[in-house]
Amino acid sequence: MGYPVNAFFTAPMTEHTPKIKRNSKRNSARMNIHTVAQLANVSIATVSRTINHNPTVNLKMAKRVWEVIRELNYLPNTQARALVSGRSRLLGLIVSEITNPFFPELIQGFEDAAVEHGYEILIGSTNYDPERMKGCIRRMVERKAEGVAVMTFGIEEPLLDQLADRHVPLVFVDVGPDRPGISLLRVDYHHGIRQGVQHLAALGHRDIAFVTGPLRLHSAHSRLAAFQRAIQECGIAVDPKWIVEGDHTMEGGIAAAEKLLAGAKLPTAVMCSNDMTAIGVLHKAYRAGLRVPDDLSIIGFDNIHITQMTIPPLTTIQMSCFDLAREAVMALRAQVEQTPAPKRDYPIETQLVVRETTGFPRGTMLQLRKEGDSAKSDPPGKSSTV
Amino acid sequence: MGYPVNAFFTAPMTEHTPKIKRNSKRNSARMNIHTVAQLANVSIATVSRTINHNPTVNLKMAKRVWEVIRELNYLPNTQARALVSGRSRLLGLIVSEITNPFFPELIQGFEDAAVEHGYEILIGSTNYDPERMKGCIRRMVERKAEGVAVMTFGIEEPLLDQLADRHVPLVFVDVGPDRPGISLLRVDYHHGIRQGVQHLAALGHRDIAFVTGPLRLHSAHSRLAAFQRAIQECGIAVDPKWIVEGDHTMEGGIAAAEKLLAGAKLPTAVMCSNDMTAIGVLHKAYRAGLRVPDDLSIIGFDNIHITQMTIPPLTTIQMSCFDLAREAVMALRAQVEQTPAPKRDYPIETQLVVRETTGFPRGTMLQLRKEGDSAKSDPPGKSSTV
DNA sequence: TCGGCTTCGGTAAACCTTTTCCCAAATATT
DNA sequence: AATATTTGGGAAAAGGTTTACCGAAGCCGA
């Protein structure tokens, strides 16, 4: 500091020495902005400005620089850029379980939205384990993610302090602490679930069971509450015996179905907190010799890709994970880039998709048959989507 | 220069200015190794040594430093560490499509193995698009991944030069250029596929179709070749009409099944290049009113989790993606950490898993029935694994 | 032809950490 | 008690980039 800046202009020799030193190092396969500058016969500042599309660089020179960059296949060192600019251009995404097909679809959407806006993503999978969650958060902080979307549908509050304390913008699903820098994606579970319940009620179902997600998670409660509200709206009583806790896995679905089958009276329809659970229930029904939908109607939740291919294709409630992902990125960007007034709430729609696992309950069917209306045996809405 | 502790010994006034500037910045929520050093009353070097468990730091001092680190919730800046140490501790993983359930399982395994050895992962999903592949590779280089596993089961050669030229260790599946720094994971497709073919042949199948993967991919050819060899070993002729190209998606499976169904003569069994294809075929069979396995036997490949839950559960050939992932990390580590003699070849086993989509072909079944052996109608090996 | 203005390009500091080198202090040895 | 040896810790450079600041060159009008 404080040296007369241009003193050296008149004394080239002293400056030459370090330059040579640089060259010798560079020859050993080390490529950086200096290499480019040297080959293009410009200063590193010019190279940097060219790369960052600074308009003060003259076109001819820019072209020359780009040519050298191409020729060398030069790519700037992201770490160095992030270090000096203070921007990592990294968004974090924390999910429950990467092996649940819902999440890869979400990840894909998140990545596409992020890349579109010049960000990259850092994925963390908690597997419902607080230890792993802690690790994920640590990594997000260490790598200086500029924002983190917590899509685990539930998070231990104390853990997120690590992030909140560092003023990392966060986005949650459903619920989260009300602080500045924290956005919420509010899923309107009620709309889709009510459609599902009404669909079942219209078919004549009165004995409707519900398999929840893990009740530690807030989203599981939200979905259950939406179900209970919808059921009551239809004037049906909710029998607590038919509310069974699952864990959002296929195995959990099987276990839940077993519990239901063990009861004295069977429900005629089951709604599930997610599609994987529904697939488990469907499988158990198959094993138990129940025909779907004749003996048991099943509705899932999420509308993951594979539900189109189950046998029979699953009626489910769509929650667009692309919307969810896009909104999450939007919310994060709004915080990071300080768009004037960042909304805190981003609503997400849900929507019933009728496929072929829902039909008349057995009793009704017989009744209809008796009335000579056998053509009706085709469930309504068959393959309305597929 | 100008670090707090000894600044005053030399030239207090001139050096004092930056110190104040630093502090003022630090107060505004900026935390780094200097903050820790200051609070612990040591130099930054000591803090760094403590963090890196350098044994020359005396225990008492280390304890004091760790306490401050804890109290501040300090986490070192990964970018800066990577920049100076030249080690990003990042491993890249490039997959075909994250929404194909095989890959999340692979990713999970890869991440677990990486984290176990102190690495983190960078995921790229190509969606079979060379443009995206290019982007993935660029990101891997930019972020300075220390090694990259290319699990797309096929890569455009010129693209990988970007990585090879930079001496980034690579690991491929099946096939890859024979250069130093490139390891191969050799999957023994033949073993599992032969088991599958023999299983079908033993049941009496002679008319066996095969739905390949996208033939641009080398792994598709490998699997097809393994099938053809196995078929010939069983003394069955391969009818080229029954080799149909799929694309590793469920939709591709449906399309392939449609092509097969349109033929004059139907095969009695179909082997598929992956499970998603098999699920598509299974679905098409269901739509066409064919019973599985009575009218059509189906065998998949990969043994993804969901195959346990298809209706009926899918007979498939297991390729342990955890093994694959673990071996990939091992191979990369061997290169990165210069273990004495890094093996180039890592063999991966495949294994038939018999579930319930394979049974006697229709003709045989009737024949057996005629022979009064109706008890045999249960296919052999039923749920031998589930 | 010269002075002032514009425009373009170079220099060095800053970002945060690791690591080498070196010095000082503490302990051991004669 | 004085020197040799060990140990612990501080200073500073390096790593690759961005950017503020400043100098130089070119251009125009007078």
mmCIF file of C-alpha atoms in Angstrom, chain B residues 2-248:
data_model
loop_
_atom_site.group_PDB
_atom_site.id
_atom_site.type_symbol
_atom_site.label_atom_id
_atom_site.label_comp_id
_atom_site.label_asym_id
_atom_site.label_seq_id
_atom_site.Cartn_x
_atom_site.Cartn_y
_atom_site.Cartn_z
ATOM 1 C CA GLY B 2 -1.268 -5.165 9.383
ATOM 2 C CA TYR B 3 -2.585 -7.969 11.465
ATOM 3 C CA PRO B 4 -3.504 -6.773 14.903
ATOM 4 C CA VAL B 5 -1.103 -8.480 17.203
ATOM 5 C CA ASN B 6 2.314 -7.173 16.268
ATOM 6 C CA ALA B 7 1.421 -4.271 14.143
ATOM 7 C CA PHE B 8 2.445 -1.837 16.790
ATOM 8 C CA PHE B 9 5.986 -3.117 17.047
ATOM 9 C CA THR B 10 6.889 -1.883 13.645
ATOM 10 C CA ALA B 11 4.948 0.999 12.216
ATOM 11 C CA PRO B 12 1.836 1.607 14.226
ATOM 12 C CA MET B 13 0.389 4.587 12.434
ATOM 13 C CA THR B 14 0.455 3.424 8.882
ATOM 14 C CA GLU B 15 -0.639 -0.022 9.794
ATOM 15 C CA HIS B 16 -3.322 1.071 12.128
ATOM 16 C CA THR B 17 -5.652 2.302 9.453
ATOM 17 C CA PRO B 18 -6.398 -1.042 7.835
ATOM 18 C CA LYS B 19 -6.913 -2.590 11.233
ATOM 19 C CA ILE B 20 -9.771 -0.306 12.038
ATOM 20 C CA LYS B 21 -11.252 -0.861 8.657
ATOM 21 C CA ARG B 22 -11.081 -4.595 9.187
ATOM 22 C CA ASN B 23 -12.706 -4.482 12.526
ATOM 23 C CA SER B 24 -15.537 -2.345 11.366
ATOM 24 C CA LYS B 25 -16.237 -4.809 8.636
ATOM 25 C CA ARG B 26 -16.020 -7.703 10.996
ATOM 26 C CA ASN B 27 -18.549 -6.226 13.308
ATOM 27 C CA SER B 28 -21.074 -6.350 10.550
ATOM 28 C CA ALA B 29 -21.607 -10.093 10.830
ATOM 29 C CA ARG B 30 -18.447 -11.043 8.943
ATOM 30 C CA MET B 31 -16.766 -13.905 10.586
ATOM 31 C CA ASN B 32 -13.503 -15.468 9.636
ATOM 32 C CA ILE B 33 -10.319 -16.901 10.950
ATOM 33 C CA HIS B 34 -9.215 -13.475 12.158
ATOM 34 C CA THR B 35 -12.249 -13.105 14.368
ATOM 35 C CA VAL B 36 -11.464 -16.404 15.979
ATOM 36 C CA ALA B 37 -7.794 -15.548 16.362
ATOM 37 C CA GLN B 38 -8.616 -12.241 17.967
ATOM 38 C CA LEU B 39 -11.048 -13.668 20.448
ATOM 39 C CA ALA B 40 -8.752 -16.515 21.368
ATOM 40 C CA ASN B 41 -5.802 -14.184 21.548
ATOM 41 C CA VAL B 42 -3.703 -16.156 19.131
ATOM 42 C CA SER B 43 -2.563 -15.692 15.585
ATOM 43 C CA ILE B 44 -4.535 -16.883 12.615
ATOM 44 C CA ALA B 45 -1.847 -19.448 11.962
ATOM 45 C CA THR B 46 -2.594 -21.097 15.264
ATOM 46 C CA VAL B 47 -6.283 -21.154 14.499
ATOM 47 C CA SER B 48 -5.633 -22.734 11.150
ATOM 48 C CA ARG B 49 -3.344 -25.316 12.679
ATOM 49 C CA THR B 50 -5.895 -26.097 15.327
ATOM 50 C CA ILE B 51 -8.633 -26.615 12.795
ATOM 51 C CA ASN B 52 -6.443 -28.884 10.749
ATOM 52 C CA HIS B 53 -5.411 -30.871 13.786
ATOM 53 C CA ASN B 54 -1.793 -30.020 13.426
ATOM 54 C CA PRO B 55 -0.081 -31.771 16.367
ATOM 55 C CA THR B 56 2.320 -28.913 17.022
ATOM 56 C CA VAL B 57 -0.438 -26.905 18.652
ATOM 57 C CA ASN B 58 -0.351 -27.321 22.361
ATOM 58 C CA LEU B 59 -3.451 -28.808 23.901
ATOM 59 C CA LYS B 60 -4.420 -25.941 26.132
ATOM 60 C CA MET B 61 -4.272 -23.473 23.319
ATOM 61 C CA ALA B 62 -6.160 -25.811 21.021
ATOM 62 C CA LYS B 63 -8.905 -26.109 23.577
ATOM 63 C CA ARG B 64 -9.175 -22.361 23.878
ATOM 64 C CA VAL B 65 -9.400 -22.021 20.120
ATOM 65 C CA TRP B 66 -12.017 -24.726 19.806
ATOM 66 C CA GLU B 67 -14.078 -23.037 22.451
ATOM 67 C CA VAL B 68 -14.094 -19.785 20.547
ATOM 68 C CA ILE B 69 -14.929 -21.647 17.351
ATOM 69 C CA ARG B 70 -17.870 -23.286 19.047
ATOM 70 C CA GLU B 71 -19.038 -20.113 20.641
ATOM 71 C CA LEU B 72 -18.971 -18.270 17.348
ATOM 72 C CA ASN B 73 -20.311 -21.202 15.375
ATOM 73 C CA TYR B 74 -17.424 -20.547 13.084
ATOM 74 C CA LEU B 75 -17.147 -22.602 9.936
ATOM 75 C CA PRO B 76 -14.147 -22.182 7.655
ATOM 76 C CA ASN B 77 -14.732 -20.836 4.187
ATOM 77 C CA THR B 78 -14.541 -23.807 1.895
ATOM 78 C CA GLN B 79 -13.780 -21.702 -1.132
ATOM 79 C CA ALA B 80 -10.777 -20.118 0.442
ATOM 80 C CA ARG B 81 -9.545 -23.445 1.732
ATOM 81 C CA ALA B 82 -9.921 -25.028 -1.650
ATOM 82 C CA LEU B 83 -8.238 -22.117 -3.336
ATOM 83 C CA VAL B 84 -5.115 -22.261 -1.286
ATOM 84 C CA SER B 85 -4.871 -25.967 -0.677
ATOM 85 C CA GLY B 86 -5.665 -26.869 -4.250
ATOM 86 C CA ARG B 87 -8.078 -29.487 -2.992
ATOM 87 C CA SER B 88 -11.771 -28.943 -3.456
ATOM 88 C CA ARG B 89 -12.742 -32.211 -1.800
ATOM 89 C CA LEU B 90 -15.449 -32.441 -4.386
ATOM 90 C CA LEU B 91 -16.321 -35.472 -6.474
ATOM 91 C CA GLY B 92 -18.518 -35.140 -9.515
ATOM 92 C CA LEU B 93 -21.225 -37.591 -10.508
ATOM 93 C CA ILE B 94 -22.818 -37.364 -13.904
ATOM 94 C CA VAL B 95 -25.976 -39.410 -14.423
ATOM 95 C CA SER B 96 -28.369 -39.838 -17.309
ATOM 96 C CA GLU B 97 -31.574 -38.784 -15.681
ATOM 97 C CA ILE B 98 -32.240 -38.130 -12.113
ATOM 98 C CA THR B 99 -35.914 -38.990 -12.462
ATOM 99 C CA ASN B 100 -35.145 -42.598 -13.350
ATOM 100 C CA PRO B 101 -35.296 -44.282 -9.934
ATOM 101 C CA PHE B 102 -32.122 -46.195 -10.584
ATOM 102 C CA PHE B 103 -30.070 -43.048 -10.367
ATOM 103 C CA PRO B 104 -31.256 -41.662 -7.055
ATOM 104 C CA GLU B 105 -30.302 -44.976 -5.519
ATOM 105 C CA LEU B 106 -26.930 -44.660 -7.182
ATOM 106 C CA ILE B 107 -26.577 -41.076 -6.029
ATOM 107 C CA GLN B 108 -27.404 -42.028 -2.471
ATOM 108 C CA GLY B 109 -24.740 -44.710 -2.504
ATOM 109 C CA PHE B 110 -22.219 -42.409 -4.088
ATOM 110 C CA GLU B 111 -22.891 -39.655 -1.613
ATOM 111 C CA ASP B 112 -22.633 -41.962 1.353
ATOM 112 C CA ALA B 113 -19.345 -43.367 0.147
ATOM 113 C CA ALA B 114 -18.013 -39.900 -0.645
ATOM 114 C CA VAL B 115 -19.020 -38.348 2.657
ATOM 115 C CA GLU B 116 -17.513 -41.284 4.466
ATOM 116 C CA HIS B 117 -14.171 -40.321 3.044
ATOM 117 C CA GLY B 118 -14.546 -36.602 3.565
ATOM 118 C CA TYR B 119 -15.691 -35.661 0.099
ATOM 119 C CA GLU B 120 -18.797 -33.962 -1.106
ATOM 120 C CA ILE B 121 -20.537 -34.466 -4.383
ATOM 121 C CA LEU B 122 -21.601 -32.441 -7.339
ATOM 122 C CA ILE B 123 -24.415 -33.917 -9.355
ATOM 123 C CA GLY B 124 -25.065 -33.433 -13.012
ATOM 124 C CA SER B 125 -28.000 -34.850 -14.912
ATOM 125 C CA THR B 126 -27.636 -34.979 -18.667
ATOM 126 C CA ASN B 127 -31.125 -36.096 -19.682
ATOM 127 C CA TYR B 128 -29.400 -37.730 -22.640
ATOM 128 C CA ASP B 129 -28.740 -34.271 -24.044
ATOM 129 C CA PRO B 130 -25.187 -33.518 -25.233
ATOM 130 C CA GLU B 131 -25.735 -29.836 -24.514
ATOM 131 C CA ARG B 132 -26.547 -30.579 -20.925
ATOM 132 C CA MET B 133 -23.632 -32.950 -20.752
ATOM 133 C CA LYS B 134 -21.394 -30.135 -21.864
ATOM 134 C CA GLY B 135 -22.817 -27.928 -19.152
ATOM 135 C CA CYS B 136 -22.260 -30.605 -16.539
ATOM 136 C CA ILE B 137 -18.660 -31.043 -17.538
ATOM 137 C CA ARG B 138 -18.077 -27.321 -17.517
ATOM 138 C CA ARG B 139 -19.431 -27.068 -14.014
ATOM 139 C CA MET B 140 -17.286 -29.940 -12.829
ATOM 140 C CA VAL B 141 -14.194 -28.213 -14.144
ATOM 141 C CA GLU B 142 -15.191 -24.792 -12.880
ATOM 142 C CA ARG B 143 -15.848 -26.074 -9.399
ATOM 143 C CA LYS B 144 -12.624 -28.039 -9.570
ATOM 144 C CA ALA B 145 -14.011 -31.464 -8.890
ATOM 145 C CA GLU B 146 -11.113 -33.727 -8.020
ATOM 146 C CA GLY B 147 -12.613 -36.669 -9.831
ATOM 147 C CA VAL B 148 -15.708 -37.388 -11.867
ATOM 148 C CA ALA B 149 -17.761 -40.541 -12.205
ATOM 149 C CA VAL B 150 -19.563 -40.727 -15.504
ATOM 150 C CA MET B 151 -22.537 -42.992 -14.925
ATOM 151 C CA THR B 152 -24.474 -42.155 -18.035
ATOM 152 C CA PHE B 153 -23.538 -45.514 -19.467
ATOM 153 C CA GLY B 154 -22.131 -43.822 -22.503
ATOM 154 C CA ILE B 155 -20.452 -40.498 -23.203
ATOM 155 C CA GLU B 156 -19.519 -38.564 -26.276
ATOM 156 C CA GLU B 157 -15.790 -38.918 -26.474
ATOM 157 C CA PRO B 158 -14.840 -35.399 -27.483
ATOM 158 C CA LEU B 159 -16.664 -33.945 -24.520
ATOM 159 C CA LEU B 160 -14.637 -35.738 -21.932
ATOM 160 C CA ASP B 161 -11.444 -34.282 -23.311
ATOM 161 C CA GLN B 162 -12.219 -31.188 -21.298
ATOM 162 C CA LEU B 163 -11.769 -33.303 -18.222
ATOM 163 C CA ALA B 164 -9.014 -35.582 -19.399
ATOM 164 C CA ASP B 165 -6.914 -32.656 -20.586
ATOM 165 C CA ARG B 166 -7.075 -31.225 -17.125
ATOM 166 C CA HIS B 167 -6.006 -34.539 -15.649
ATOM 167 C CA VAL B 168 -9.207 -34.948 -13.719
ATOM 168 C CA PRO B 169 -9.445 -38.590 -12.707
ATOM 169 C CA LEU B 170 -12.416 -40.232 -14.325
ATOM 170 C CA VAL B 171 -14.323 -43.414 -13.821
ATOM 171 C CA PHE B 172 -16.595 -44.933 -16.420
ATOM 172 C CA VAL B 173 -18.982 -47.809 -16.565
ATOM 173 C CA ASP B 174 -18.254 -50.583 -19.050
ATOM 174 C CA VAL B 175 -16.138 -48.725 -21.490
ATOM 175 C CA GLY B 176 -13.918 -45.746 -21.753
ATOM 176 C CA PRO B 177 -10.715 -44.626 -23.368
ATOM 177 C CA ASP B 178 -7.604 -46.361 -22.213
ATOM 178 C CA ARG B 179 -5.634 -43.539 -20.693
ATOM 179 C CA PRO B 180 -3.900 -43.045 -17.418
ATOM 180 C CA GLY B 181 -6.210 -41.472 -14.897
ATOM 181 C CA ILE B 182 -9.243 -43.258 -16.245
ATOM 182 C CA SER B 183 -10.719 -46.192 -14.380
ATOM 183 C CA LEU B 184 -13.346 -48.583 -15.549
ATOM 184 C CA LEU B 185 -16.165 -50.233 -13.684
ATOM 185 C CA ARG B 186 -16.738 -53.424 -15.562
ATOM 186 C CA VAL B 187 -20.217 -54.757 -15.086
ATOM 187 C CA ASP B 188 -20.521 -58.464 -15.672
ATOM 188 C CA TYR B 189 -23.827 -58.252 -17.499
ATOM 189 C CA HIS B 190 -23.389 -61.712 -18.840
ATOM 190 C CA HIS B 191 -23.705 -63.517 -15.548
ATOM 191 C CA GLY B 192 -27.044 -62.069 -14.561
ATOM 192 C CA ILE B 193 -28.490 -62.001 -18.034
ATOM 193 C CA ARG B 194 -27.506 -65.614 -18.634
ATOM 194 C CA GLN B 195 -29.219 -66.555 -15.397
ATOM 195 C CA GLY B 196 -32.299 -64.755 -16.655
ATOM 196 C CA VAL B 197 -32.255 -66.446 -20.034
ATOM 197 C CA GLN B 198 -31.618 -69.849 -18.490
ATOM 198 C CA HIS B 199 -34.464 -69.246 -16.077
ATOM 199 C CA LEU B 200 -36.784 -68.521 -19.007
ATOM 200 C CA ALA B 201 -35.441 -71.419 -21.031
ATOM 201 C CA ALA B 202 -35.922 -73.761 -18.090
ATOM 202 C CA LEU B 203 -39.533 -72.667 -17.873
ATOM 203 C CA GLY B 204 -39.914 -73.622 -21.490
ATOM 204 C CA HIS B 205 -39.689 -70.282 -23.240
ATOM 205 C CA ARG B 206 -38.252 -70.275 -26.727
ATOM 206 C CA ASP B 207 -39.754 -67.082 -28.077
ATOM 207 C CA ILE B 208 -37.894 -64.460 -26.103
ATOM 208 C CA ALA B 209 -37.845 -60.796 -27.019
ATOM 209 C CA PHE B 210 -35.406 -58.174 -25.821
ATOM 210 C CA VAL B 211 -36.036 -54.476 -25.392
ATOM 211 C CA THR B 212 -32.735 -52.639 -25.555
ATOM 212 C CA GLY B 213 -31.720 -49.290 -24.176
ATOM 213 C CA PRO B 214 -30.972 -46.379 -26.468
ATOM 214 C CA LEU B 215 -28.448 -47.829 -28.882
ATOM 215 C CA ARG B 216 -26.346 -44.694 -28.785
ATOM 216 C CA LEU B 217 -25.276 -45.841 -25.354
ATOM 217 C CA HIS B 218 -22.583 -48.374 -25.085
ATOM 218 C CA SER B 219 -24.162 -50.085 -22.121
ATOM 219 C CA ALA B 220 -27.201 -50.806 -24.245
ATOM 220 C CA HIS B 221 -24.998 -52.691 -26.653
ATOM 221 C CA SER B 222 -23.274 -54.525 -23.830
ATOM 222 C CA ARG B 223 -26.548 -55.725 -22.418
ATOM 223 C CA LEU B 224 -27.870 -56.716 -25.809
ATOM 224 C CA ALA B 225 -24.675 -58.593 -26.589
ATOM 225 C CA ALA B 226 -24.887 -60.410 -23.277
ATOM 226 C CA PHE B 227 -28.450 -61.386 -24.108
ATOM 227 C CA GLN B 228 -27.573 -62.636 -27.564
ATOM 228 C CA ARG B 229 -24.683 -64.662 -26.257
ATOM 229 C CA ALA B 230 -26.807 -66.185 -23.511
ATOM 230 C CA ILE B 231 -29.599 -67.018 -25.916
ATOM 231 C CA GLN B 232 -27.208 -68.789 -28.229
ATOM 232 C CA GLU B 233 -25.701 -70.676 -25.335
ATOM 233 C CA CYS B 234 -29.150 -72.032 -24.655
ATOM 234 C CA GLY B 235 -29.432 -73.145 -28.242
ATOM 235 C CA ILE B 236 -32.170 -70.683 -29.077
ATOM 236 C CA ALA B 237 -32.157 -68.667 -32.279
ATOM 237 C CA VAL B 238 -32.347 -64.918 -31.933
ATOM 238 C CA ASP B 239 -35.060 -63.476 -34.109
ATOM 239 C CA PRO B 240 -34.044 -59.902 -35.027
ATOM 240 C CA LYS B 241 -37.707 -58.936 -35.117
ATOM 241 C CA TRP B 242 -37.810 -59.471 -31.402
ATOM 242 C CA ILE B 243 -34.966 -57.133 -30.664
ATOM 243 C CA VAL B 244 -36.677 -53.791 -30.136
ATOM 244 C CA GLU B 245 -35.013 -50.549 -29.241
ATOM 245 C CA GLY B 246 -36.284 -48.789 -26.137
ATOM 246 C CA ASP B 247 -34.991 -45.732 -24.379
ATOM 247 C CA HIS B 248 -34.805 -46.743 -20.729
#
